[in-house]
PDB file of C-alpha atoms in Angstrom:
ATOM      1  CA  MET A   1       8.829 -40.264  81.531  1.00 74.00           C
ATOM      2  CA  ASP A   2       7.567 -43.709  80.783  1.00 79.00           C
ATOM      3  CA  ASP A   3       4.280 -43.876  78.856  1.00 83.00           C
ATOM      4  CA  LEU A   4       3.932 -47.577  79.580  1.00 84.00           C
ATOM      5  CA  TRP A   5       4.162 -46.897  83.326  1.00 86.00           C
ATOM      6  CA  ILE A   6       1.462 -44.201  83.113  1.00 88.00           C
ATOM      7  CA  ILE A   7      -0.916 -46.356  81.058  1.00 87.00           C
ATOM      8  CA  THR A   8      -0.403 -49.386  83.287  1.00 87.00           C
ATOM      9  CA  SER A   9      -0.993 -47.284  86.393  1.00 89.00           C
ATOM     10  CA  PHE A  10      -4.215 -45.905  84.925  1.00 90.00           C
ATOM     11  CA  VAL A  11      -5.474 -49.392  84.067  1.00 90.00           C
ATOM     12  CA  ILE A  12      -4.691 -50.673  87.567  1.00 90.00           C
ATOM     13  CA  ILE A  13      -6.390 -47.674  89.210  1.00 92.00           C
ATOM     14  CA  ASP A  14      -9.436 -47.933  86.947  1.00 92.00           C
ATOM     15  CA  ASP A  15      -9.821 -51.681  87.523  1.00 91.00           C
ATOM     16  CA  LEU A  16      -9.381 -51.245  91.275  1.00 90.00           C
ATOM     17  CA  MET A  17     -12.095 -48.590  91.407  1.00 91.00           C
ATOM     18  CA  LYS A  18     -14.458 -50.664  89.262  1.00 91.00           C
ATOM     19  CA  HIS A  19     -13.816 -53.751  91.376  1.00 90.00           C
ATOM     20  CA  LEU A  20     -14.686 -51.823  94.537  1.00 90.00           C
ATOM     21  CA  ASP A  21     -17.904 -50.483  92.896  1.00 89.00           C
ATOM     22  CA  HIS A  22     -16.877 -46.852  92.616  1.00 88.00           C
ATOM     23  CA  HIS A  23     -18.804 -44.850  90.035  1.00 88.00           C
ATOM     24  CA  SER A  24     -17.660 -41.473  88.741  1.00 85.00           C
ATOM     25  CA  GLN A  25     -20.176 -38.684  88.463  1.00 85.00           C
ATOM     26  CA  PRO A  26     -22.012 -38.963  85.138  1.00 84.00           C
ATOM     27  CA  LEU A  27     -21.548 -35.269  84.267  1.00 84.00           C
ATOM     28  CA  ALA A  28     -17.784 -35.300  84.843  1.00 85.00           C
ATOM     29  CA  GLN A  29     -15.709 -35.028  81.678  1.00 88.00           C
ATOM     30  CA  VAL A  30     -12.712 -36.717  83.304  1.00 89.00           C
ATOM     31  CA  SER A  31     -13.113 -39.932  85.280  1.00 90.00           C
ATOM     32  CA  ASP A  32     -11.998 -40.303  88.884  1.00 92.00           C
ATOM     33  CA  ALA A  33      -9.370 -42.846  87.813  1.00 91.00           C
ATOM     34  CA  GLU A  34      -7.821 -40.239  85.511  1.00 92.00           C
ATOM     35  CA  VAL A  35      -7.729 -37.694  88.357  1.00 93.00           C
ATOM     36  CA  LEU A  36      -5.920 -40.176  90.599  1.00 93.00           C
ATOM     37  CA  THR A  37      -3.557 -41.090  87.755  1.00 92.00           C
ATOM     38  CA  VAL A  38      -2.578 -37.430  87.346  1.00 92.00           C
ATOM     39  CA  ALA A  39      -1.896 -37.255  91.094  1.00 93.00           C
ATOM     40  CA  VAL A  40       0.287 -40.376  90.940  1.00 93.00           C
ATOM     41  CA  VAL A  41       2.181 -39.039  87.899  1.00 92.00           C
ATOM     42  CA  ALA A  42       2.722 -35.747  89.756  1.00 92.00           C
ATOM     43  CA  ALA A  43       4.124 -37.626  92.735  1.00 91.00           C
ATOM     44  CA  LYS A  44       6.464 -39.775  90.641  1.00 90.00           C
ATOM     45  CA  TYR A  45       7.777 -37.319  88.053  1.00 91.00           C
ATOM     46  CA  PHE A  46       7.035 -33.747  89.229  1.00 92.00           C
ATOM     47  CA  GLN A  47       7.650 -33.754  93.022  1.00 91.00           C
ATOM     48  CA  ASN A  48       3.866 -33.451  93.653  1.00 89.00           C
ATOM     49  CA  HIS A  49       3.453 -30.412  91.386  1.00 91.00           C
ATOM     50  CA  HIS A  50      -0.065 -31.171  90.167  1.00 91.00           C
ATOM     51  CA  GLU A  51      -0.333 -28.325  87.671  1.00 91.00           C
ATOM     52  CA  ARG A  52       2.708 -29.505  85.709  1.00 92.00           C
ATOM     53  CA  ALA A  53       1.440 -33.082  85.646  1.00 91.00           C
ATOM     54  CA  LEU A  54      -2.012 -31.943  84.546  1.00 90.00           C
ATOM     55  CA  CYS A  55      -0.546 -29.827  81.718  1.00 89.00           C
ATOM     56  CA  LEU A  56       1.606 -32.742  80.605  1.00 87.00           C
ATOM     57  CA  MET A  57      -1.314 -35.188  80.632  1.00 86.00           C
ATOM     58  CA  ARG A  58      -3.407 -32.691  78.646  1.00 84.00           C
ATOM     59  CA  GLY A  59      -0.581 -32.289  76.131  1.00 84.00           C
ATOM     60  CA  MET A  60      -0.230 -36.048  75.744  1.00 81.00           C
ATOM     61  CA  VAL A  61      -4.009 -36.250  75.182  1.00 74.00           C
ATOM     62  CA  SER A  62      -4.188 -38.764  78.008  1.00 76.00           C
ATOM     63  CA  LEU A  63      -7.290 -37.216  79.546  1.00 80.00           C
ATOM     64  CA  SER A  64     -10.751 -37.811  78.142  1.00 80.00           C
ATOM     65  CA  GLY A  65     -11.861 -34.192  78.666  1.00 82.00           C
ATOM     66  CA  ARG A  66     -10.885 -30.731  79.898  1.00 84.00           C
ATOM     67  CA  LEU A  67     -10.039 -30.205  83.552  1.00 85.00           C
ATOM     68  CA  SER A  68      -8.864 -26.965  85.160  1.00 88.00           C
ATOM     69  CA  ILE A  69      -6.347 -27.013  87.974  1.00 90.00           C
ATOM     70  CA  SER A  70      -8.901 -25.739  90.505  1.00 92.00           C
ATOM     71  CA  ARG A  71     -11.450 -28.385  89.509  1.00 91.00           C
ATOM     72  CA  PHE A  72      -8.686 -30.993  89.630  1.00 90.00           C
ATOM     73  CA  ASN A  73      -7.784 -29.971  93.201  1.00 93.00           C
ATOM     74  CA  ARG A  74     -11.427 -30.168  94.300  1.00 92.00           C
ATOM     75  CA  ARG A  75     -11.860 -33.597  92.731  1.00 91.00           C
ATOM     76  CA  LEU A  76      -8.569 -34.840  94.183  1.00 92.00           C
ATOM     77  CA  HIS A  77      -9.519 -33.724  97.697  1.00 93.00           C
ATOM     78  CA  ALA A  78     -12.870 -35.484  97.298  1.00 92.00           C
ATOM     79  CA  LEU A  79     -10.952 -38.661  96.379  1.00 92.00           C
ATOM     80  CA  ALA A  80      -8.415 -38.336  99.211  1.00 90.00           C
ATOM     81  CA  ASP A  81      -9.585 -41.590 100.826  1.00 90.00           C
ATOM     82  CA  TRP A  82      -8.825 -43.483  97.617  1.00 90.00           C
ATOM     83  CA  LEU A  83      -5.320 -42.092  97.261  1.00 88.00           C
ATOM     84  CA  GLY A  84      -3.809 -44.167 100.074  1.00 89.00           C
ATOM     85  CA  LEU A  85      -5.255 -47.399  98.697  1.00 90.00           C
ATOM     86  CA  VAL A  86      -4.139 -46.549  95.159  1.00 89.00           C
ATOM     87  CA  VAL A  87      -0.577 -45.745  96.217  1.00 88.00           C
ATOM     88  CA  GLU A  88      -0.364 -48.917  98.308  1.00 89.00           C
ATOM     89  CA  THR A  89      -1.706 -51.057  95.445  1.00 88.00           C
ATOM     90  CA  LEU A  90       0.625 -49.507  92.866  1.00 87.00           C
ATOM     91  CA  ALA A  91       3.611 -49.881  95.197  1.00 87.00           C
ATOM     92  CA  SER A  92       2.903 -53.571  95.719  1.00 86.00           C
ATOM     93  CA  VAL A  93       2.406 -54.158  91.988  1.00 84.00           C
ATOM     94  CA  TRP A  94       5.568 -52.327  90.937  1.00 80.00           C
ATOM     95  CA  ALA A  95       7.648 -53.874  93.741  1.00 83.00           C
ATOM     96  CA  GLN A  96       6.540 -57.383  92.831  1.00 78.00           C
ATOM     97  CA  GLY A  97       6.838 -56.784  89.098  1.00 69.00           C
ATOM     98  CA  GLU A  98       4.043 -59.022  87.895  1.00 66.00           C
ATOM     99  CA  VAL A  99       0.272 -58.894  87.869  1.00 62.00           C
ATOM    100  CA  PHE A 100      -2.191 -61.648  87.141  1.00 62.00           C
ATOM    101  CA  VAL A 101      -5.506 -60.607  85.663  1.00 61.00           C
ATOM    102  CA  ILE A 102      -8.362 -63.054  85.956  1.00 60.00           C
ATOM    103  CA  ASP A 103     -11.356 -62.265  83.801  1.00 60.00           C
ATOM    104  CA  ARG A 104     -14.536 -63.582  85.351  1.00 61.00           C
ATOM    105  CA  ARG A 105     -16.908 -62.394  82.662  1.00 61.00           C
ATOM    106  CA  PRO A 106     -17.501 -64.970  79.952  1.00 59.00           C
ATOM    107  CA  LEU A 107     -17.463 -63.961  76.321  1.00 58.00           C
ATOM    108  CA  PRO A 108     -20.729 -64.296  74.420  1.00 59.00           C
ATOM    109  CA  VAL A 109     -20.832 -67.505  72.435  1.00 57.00           C
ATOM    110  CA  CYS A 110     -21.586 -67.104  68.755  1.00 56.00           C
ATOM    111  CA  ARG A 111     -22.799 -69.752  66.365  1.00 54.00           C
ATOM    112  CA  ARG A 112     -22.630 -69.828  62.609  1.00 53.00           C
ATOM    113  CA  ILE A 113     -25.714 -69.358  60.518  1.00 53.00           C
ATOM    114  CA  ARG A 114     -26.029 -69.803  56.760  1.00 53.00           C
ATOM    115  CA  ALA A 115     -22.663 -71.549  56.462  1.00 51.00           C
ATOM    116  CA  ARG A 116     -23.839 -73.620  53.482  1.00 54.00           C
ATOM    117  CA  ALA A 117     -25.086 -70.555  51.622  1.00 52.00           C
ATOM    118  CA  LEU A 118     -21.646 -68.968  51.867  1.00 51.00           C
ATOM    119  CA  SER A 119     -19.952 -71.615  49.794  1.00 55.00           C
ATOM    120  CA  GLN A 120     -22.575 -71.280  47.050  1.00 58.00           C
ATOM    121  CA  SER A 121     -22.674 -67.479  46.751  1.00 55.00           C
ATOM    122  CA  PRO A 122     -20.590 -66.000  43.912  1.00 56.00           C
ATOM    123  CA  GLY A 123     -20.336 -62.519  45.527  1.00 55.00           C
ATOM    124  CA  PRO A 124     -18.341 -61.379  48.522  1.00 55.00           C
ATOM    125  CA  ARG A 125     -18.477 -63.716  51.466  1.00 54.00           C
ATOM    126  CA  VAL A 126     -20.624 -62.549  54.362  1.00 52.00           C
ATOM    127  CA  LEU A 127     -20.686 -64.440  57.621  1.00 52.00           C
ATOM    128  CA  TRP A 128     -23.693 -63.981  59.882  1.00 51.00           C
ATOM    129  CA  LEU A 129     -23.073 -64.505  63.577  1.00 51.00           C
ATOM    130  CA  LEU A 130     -25.787 -64.732  66.180  1.00 49.00           C
ATOM    131  CA  SER A 131     -24.881 -63.660  69.695  1.00 49.00           C
ATOM    132  CA  GLY A 132     -27.863 -63.841  72.009  1.00 51.00           C
ATOM    133  CA  GLN A 133     -30.564 -61.882  70.216  1.00 52.00           C
ATOM    134  CA  LYS A 134     -28.218 -59.684  68.156  1.00 55.00           C
ATOM    135  CA  ARG A 135     -27.230 -60.336  64.558  1.00 53.00           C
ATOM    136  CA  LYS A 136     -23.814 -59.194  63.470  1.00 50.00           C
ATOM    137  CA  VAL A 137     -22.402 -59.185  59.972  1.00 51.00           C
ATOM    138  CA  LEU A 138     -18.669 -59.798  59.647  1.00 49.00           C
TER     139      LEU A 138
END
């Protein structure tokens, strides 16, 4: 099994679901992207044996919470419409071999404060950064 393949698949599934404005239930211990990732891992490595894939993912501590096999099956059947899109997206990504990620969220701009006082202080250097209304000490 390839850990890099599993992690990359999870990231692609999670980003796809976020991009299409899908929100997991707030009380769920395991996200919907993790449920679909277990299903994809079962299809690739375990001939669609979901229980084996779920036990393996639990053992690798790849899941964020506990999930029984019956709860997994219920959640997977609720996400059945997503499974076709996820498989198609993963197939196109792995067939092409390269993915371009474009981040459209800008990073908060920080500016230095008290830069002159730093050079004059004999103690440890502390740099204050101001990002919006928040002060952070580095």
